[in-house]
Amino acid sequence: MVQIVAFNPSLSIVWLAAAPDEDLTGYSILTYSHSGNHSSYDASFPINTSNPFYDPDNLSIVYYDLDQSMSLDHIRTAMAISDQNGNVVDYVGWGNDSNFNLVGGDAGGETVSTSNGTFAGDNDENWYNRAPGSSWDGNNGSTDNGLPPDLTPGFPPCFTRGTFIRTPGGERRVETLCVGDTVLTAGGAERQIIWIGSRRVRLTPGARSARLRPVAIEAGAFGPGRPYARLRVSPQHRIALESRMTDLLFGEPSALVAAKHLVNGGDVACDTACDEVEYFHFLLTSHDIVLSNGLATESYFPGPAMNVTLGSAQRAELFELFPELEHDPTAYGETCLPVLKAWEAALLRGAAERGEQPVPHDA
């Protein structure tokens, strides 16, 4: 059941955690502020689930990042979640009183208290957090949000509009590709596209949209012509790299590394200038490496994260192509190369900084 797992009143940020298949249509956030010796209902806001996030190491939870105004007086302050029928499913209070009642709204009559696990504390650092499934214990103040460090946008790894994909007929912009078209793999094989998806994402200034912003890979970042022009991909899109260190550290000559794990602040960096981005992804009959602006990158891989990264309509389209995926998300097969985790990618980055520069998978 959906829970409030982190919030910062000063920044007007609330993080929720829910099950991937949990329908939050009609759910609301209710805010309360102190009034005498209790906390009174202020307002109700619909829960926006348009930008989910997930932890690659735990696909049983999906996270939602909400803009949510809250009282800043830290005196008997609270918020709650109610479902489409007005039933309270979660609530939390904070401030300088650890025991007080809520008055009005759907949560009216509930009591905030350390004894029932609904009081987060009185925190000068502004963040409060707890692990999903745990209770508030009155000592939940923190300097950060406590969320998994590798939270990933809840949409598939993607290319941005304008990216050139190599095909038997030459370079083509990704947005012009259609189901049935053929692309060339990094190994020179011809593969047919069987499904295409896209998504337009609005971005706001600052850190709030950092996880949604594309990663920009400058021309020549991995050697001459690799890529041959600036390439922008979603943060979780994986690049195919090979290195002596890849073989030494992981026993594989080549591996896939998420673009966000290759960011170095120089020729691989988060694109902070755009205010909107359109992402495209295409599926082949099996996972493979294609060439985007000349750089070896992956085609779309559904896998277990599919239930988090795709909407119900897109999943239905895939289930028509691969009926077995509906009951077994691993049925599409394995990735064509091993996938490095964040800490493994950090080792590879460290090797690059020492002169063992990884290069793209052979084109």
GROMACS .gro file of N, CA and C in nm, residues 104-186:
model
  249
  104GLY      N    1  -1.072   1.755   1.080
  104GLY     CA    2  -1.122   1.790   0.948
  104GLY      C    3  -1.058   1.708   0.838
  105GLY      N    4  -1.118   1.712   0.719
  105GLY     CA    5  -1.066   1.635   0.606
  105GLY      C    6  -1.083   1.486   0.627
  106ASP      N    7  -1.033   1.408   0.533
  106ASP     CA    8  -1.048   1.263   0.541
  106ASP      C    9  -0.976   1.203   0.661
  107ALA      N   10  -0.868   1.268   0.707
  107ALA     CA   11  -0.791   1.214   0.820
  107ALA      C   12  -0.839   1.267   0.954
  108GLY      N   13  -0.946   1.346   0.954
  108GLY     CA   14  -0.999   1.396   1.080
  108GLY      C   15  -1.031   1.284   1.177
  109GLY      N   16  -0.988   1.298   1.302
  109GLY     CA   17  -1.009   1.195   1.403
  109GLY      C   18  -0.888   1.106   1.425
  110GLU      N   19  -0.791   1.111   1.334
  110GLU     CA   20  -0.668   1.032   1.352
  110GLU      C   21  -0.577   1.104   1.452
  111THR      N   22  -0.492   1.025   1.519
  111THR     CA   23  -0.399   1.079   1.617
  111THR      C   24  -0.256   1.056   1.574
  112VAL      N   25  -0.177   1.162   1.574
  112VAL     CA   26  -0.033   1.152   1.549
  112VAL      C   27   0.035   1.123   1.681
  113SER      N   28   0.118   1.019   1.683
  113SER     CA   29   0.183   0.979   1.808
  113SER      C   30   0.302   0.889   1.778
  114THR      N   31   0.401   0.893   1.866
  114THR     CA   32   0.511   0.798   1.855
  114THR      C   33   0.464   0.656   1.882
  115SER      N   34   0.360   0.642   1.964
  115SER     CA   35   0.314   0.508   2.002
  115SER      C   36   0.250   0.433   1.886
  116ASN      N   37   0.196   0.505   1.788
  116ASN     CA   38   0.135   0.435   1.674
  116ASN      C   39   0.219   0.450   1.546
  117GLY      N   40   0.343   0.500   1.561
  117GLY     CA   41   0.435   0.505   1.448
  117GLY      C   42   0.402   0.608   1.342
  118THR      N   43   0.342   0.722   1.385
  118THR     CA   44   0.304   0.824   1.286
  118THR      C   45   0.369   0.959   1.313
  119PHE      N   46   0.462   0.968   1.409
  119PHE     CA   47   0.530   1.095   1.437
  119PHE      C   48   0.674   1.087   1.389
  120ALA      N   49   0.712   1.180   1.299
  120ALA     CA   50   0.845   1.175   1.237
  120ALA      C   51   0.952   1.246   1.318
  121GLY      N   52   0.915   1.348   1.398
  121GLY     CA   53   1.013   1.418   1.478
  121GLY      C   54   1.006   1.568   1.458
  122ASP      N   55   1.106   1.636   1.510
  122ASP     CA   56   1.118   1.781   1.496
  122ASP      C   57   1.260   1.806   1.447
  123ASN      N   58   1.274   1.829   1.317
  123ASN     CA   59   1.405   1.824   1.253
  123ASN      C   60   1.446   1.958   1.195
  124ASP      N   61   1.555   2.012   1.243
  124ASP     CA   62   1.605   2.139   1.189
  124ASP      C   63   1.669   2.122   1.052
  125GLU      N   64   1.702   1.996   1.015
  125GLU     CA   65   1.766   1.971   0.885
  125GLU      C   66   1.665   1.963   0.772
  126ASN      N   67   1.538   1.959   0.805
  126ASN     CA   68   1.426   1.967   0.710
  126ASN      C   69   1.385   1.837   0.643
  127TRP      N   70   1.475   1.742   0.620
  127TRP     CA   71   1.434   1.615   0.561
  127TRP      C   72   1.386   1.519   0.670
  128TYR      N   73   1.283   1.443   0.635
  128TYR     CA   74   1.237   1.330   0.716
  128TYR      C   75   1.230   1.211   0.621
  129ASN      N   76   1.273   1.093   0.667
  129ASN     CA   77   1.262   0.976   0.580
  129ASN      C   78   1.249   0.848   0.662
  130ARG      N   79   1.199   0.746   0.597
  130ARG     CA   80   1.190   0.611   0.655
  130ARG      C   81   1.198   0.510   0.542
  131ALA      N   82   1.230   0.388   0.575
  131ALA     CA   83   1.233   0.282   0.475
  131ALA      C   84   1.090   0.240   0.443
  132PRO      N   85   1.060   0.207   0.317
  132PRO     CA   86   0.925   0.159   0.285
  132PRO      C   87   0.887   0.041   0.371
  133GLY      N   88   0.766   0.045   0.425
  133GLY     CA   89   0.717  -0.063   0.510
  133GLY      C   90   0.745  -0.044   0.658
  134SER      N   91   0.827   0.055   0.692
  134SER     CA   92   0.859   0.081   0.833
  134SER      C   93   0.768   0.191   0.889
  135SER      N   94   0.779   0.215   1.019
  135SER     CA   95   0.700   0.318   1.085
  135SER      C   96   0.785   0.442   1.111
  136TRP      N   97   0.718   0.553   1.137
  136TRP     CA   98   0.786   0.673   1.184
  136TRP      C   99   0.811   0.657   1.334
  137ASP      N  100   0.932   0.683   1.379
  137ASP     CA  101   0.965   0.655   1.519
  137ASP      C  102   0.999   0.780   1.599
  138GLY      N  103   0.977   0.899   1.541
  138GLY     CA  104   1.007   1.022   1.613
  138GLY      C  105   1.150   1.069   1.597
  139ASN      N  106   1.232   0.987   1.530
  139ASN     CA  107   1.373   1.023   1.508
  139ASN      C  108   1.409   1.011   1.361
  140ASN      N  109   1.318   1.055   1.277
  140ASN     CA  110   1.336   1.037   1.133
  140ASN      C  111   1.397   1.158   1.063
  141GLY      N  112   1.442   1.257   1.141
  141GLY     CA  113   1.507   1.373   1.080
  141GLY      C  114   1.638   1.333   1.015
  142SER      N  115   1.669   1.398   0.902
  142SER     CA  116   1.788   1.361   0.827
  142SER      C  117   1.836   1.480   0.745
  143THR      N  118   1.961   1.471   0.699
  143THR     CA  119   2.014   1.574   0.610
  143THR      C  120   1.985   1.543   0.464
  144ASP      N  121   1.932   1.422   0.436
  144ASP     CA  122   1.898   1.387   0.297
  144ASP      C  123   1.768   1.308   0.295
  145ASN      N  124   1.726   1.269   0.174
  145ASN     CA  125   1.595   1.204   0.161
  145ASN      C  126   1.598   1.055   0.191
  146GLY      N  127   1.716   0.995   0.206
  146GLY     CA  128   1.726   0.855   0.243
  146GLY      C  129   1.681   0.757   0.136
  147LEU      N  130   1.659   0.804   0.014
  147LEU     CA  131   1.611   0.716  -0.092
  147LEU      C  132   1.726   0.634  -0.151
  148PRO      N  133   1.694   0.525  -0.221
  148PRO     CA  134   1.801   0.446  -0.284
  148PRO      C  135   1.887   0.535  -0.373
  149PRO      N  136   2.018   0.518  -0.370
  149PRO     CA  137   2.108   0.610  -0.442
  149PRO      C  138   2.099   0.600  -0.593
  150ASP      N  139   2.048   0.489  -0.644
  150ASP     CA  140   2.048   0.469  -0.790
  150ASP      C  141   1.907   0.477  -0.848
  151LEU      N  142   1.821   0.562  -0.789
  151LEU     CA  143   1.685   0.575  -0.841
  151LEU      C  144   1.689   0.614  -0.989
  152THR      N  145   1.605   0.547  -1.066
  152THR     CA  146   1.607   0.559  -1.212
  152THR      C  147   1.471   0.604  -1.262
  153PRO      N  148   1.465   0.695  -1.359
  153PRO     CA  149   1.335   0.736  -1.413
  153PRO      C  150   1.254   0.617  -1.461
  154GLY      N  151   1.125   0.621  -1.434
  154GLY     CA  152   1.038   0.510  -1.469
  154GLY      C  153   0.993   0.511  -1.613
  155PHE      N  154   1.086   0.524  -1.705
  155PHE     CA  155   1.056   0.506  -1.846
  155PHE      C  156   1.175   0.434  -1.909
  156PRO      N  157   1.157   0.371  -2.024
  156PRO     CA  158   1.262   0.287  -2.079
  156PRO      C  159   1.386   0.365  -2.119
  157PRO      N  160   1.501   0.298  -2.126
  157PRO     CA  161   1.621   0.361  -2.183
  157PRO      C  162   1.592   0.409  -2.324
  158CYS      N  163   1.630   0.531  -2.355
  158CYS     CA  164   1.585   0.591  -2.481
  158CYS      C  165   1.693   0.676  -2.547
  159PHE      N  166   1.673   0.694  -2.678
  159PHE     CA  167   1.745   0.793  -2.756
  159PHE      C  168   1.662   0.921  -2.760
  160THR      N  169   1.725   1.034  -2.780
  160THR     CA  170   1.651   1.159  -2.794
  160THR      C  171   1.624   1.187  -2.942
  161ARG      N  172   1.522   1.268  -2.965
  161ARG     CA  173   1.489   1.309  -3.101
  161ARG      C  174   1.613   1.368  -3.169
  162GLY      N  175   1.634   1.329  -3.294
  162GLY     CA  176   1.749   1.379  -3.369
  162GLY      C  177   1.867   1.286  -3.372
  163THR      N  178   1.865   1.181  -3.289
  163THR     CA  179   1.974   1.084  -3.290
  163THR      C  180   1.975   1.006  -3.421
  164PHE      N  181   2.092   0.989  -3.481
  164PHE     CA  182   2.105   0.912  -3.605
  164PHE      C  183   2.135   0.766  -3.573
  165ILE      N  184   2.053   0.677  -3.629
  165ILE     CA  185   2.070   0.532  -3.614
  165ILE      C  186   2.119   0.475  -3.746
  166ARG      N  187   2.221   0.391  -3.742
  166ARG     CA  188   2.276   0.334  -3.865
  166ARG      C  189   2.183   0.225  -3.919
  167THR      N  190   2.152   0.233  -4.046
  167THR     CA  191   2.066   0.135  -4.113
  167THR      C  192   2.136   0.091  -4.241
  168PRO      N  193   2.086  -0.016  -4.306
  168PRO     CA  194   2.147  -0.058  -4.433
  168PRO      C  195   2.145   0.051  -4.539
  169GLY      N  196   2.050   0.144  -4.528
  169GLY     CA  197   2.041   0.252  -4.625
  169GLY      C  198   2.111   0.379  -4.582
  170GLY      N  199   2.184   0.374  -4.472
  170GLY     CA  200   2.253   0.492  -4.423
  170GLY      C  201   2.201   0.537  -4.287
  171GLU      N  202   2.242   0.654  -4.245
  171GLU     CA  203   2.203   0.708  -4.115
  171GLU      C  204   2.061   0.764  -4.121
  172ARG      N  205   1.978   0.729  -4.022
  172ARG     CA  206   1.842   0.782  -4.016
  172ARG      C  207   1.810   0.833  -3.877
  173ARG      N  208   1.737   0.943  -3.871
  173ARG     CA  209   1.696   0.996  -3.742
  173ARG      C  210   1.601   0.897  -3.675
  174VAL      N  211   1.617   0.879  -3.545
  174VAL     CA  212   1.540   0.778  -3.473
  174VAL      C  213   1.391   0.803  -3.484
  175GLU      N  214   1.349   0.931  -3.489
  175GLU     CA  215   1.205   0.960  -3.494
  175GLU      C  216   1.143   0.926  -3.628
  176THR      N  217   1.226   0.897  -3.730
  176THR     CA  218   1.171   0.860  -3.862
  176THR      C  219   1.160   0.709  -3.878
  177LEU      N  220   1.213   0.633  -3.784
  177LEU     CA  221   1.207   0.487  -3.795
  177LEU      C  222   1.066   0.436  -3.768
  178CYS      N  223   1.030   0.326  -3.833
  178CYS     CA  224   0.897   0.267  -3.817
  178CYS      C  225   0.911   0.117  -3.793
  179VAL      N  226   0.806   0.059  -3.737
  179VAL     CA  227   0.802  -0.086  -3.722
  179VAL      C  228   0.817  -0.150  -3.860
  180GLY      N  229   0.904  -0.248  -3.870
  180GLY     CA  230   0.933  -0.313  -3.997
  180GLY      C  231   1.060  -0.264  -4.062
  181ASP      N  232   1.109  -0.146  -4.021
  181ASP     CA  233   1.236  -0.096  -4.074
  181ASP      C  234   1.352  -0.180  -4.021
  182THR      N  235   1.464  -0.175  -4.093
  182THR     CA  236   1.581  -0.253  -4.056
  182THR      C  237   1.694  -0.161  -4.010
  183VAL      N  238   1.761  -0.201  -3.903
  183VAL     CA  239   1.879  -0.129  -3.855
  183VAL      C  240   1.999  -0.221  -3.862
  184LEU      N  241   2.118  -0.161  -3.858
  184LEU     CA  242   2.242  -0.238  -3.855
  184LEU      C  243   2.292  -0.248  -3.712
  185THR      N  244   2.336  -0.365  -3.673
  185THR     CA  245   2.397  -0.381  -3.541
  185THR      C  246   2.544  -0.340  -3.549
  186ALA      N  247   2.606  -0.327  -3.433
  186ALA     CA  248   2.748  -0.292  -3.430
  186ALA      C  249   2.833  -0.398  -3.500
   0.00000   0.00000   0.00000
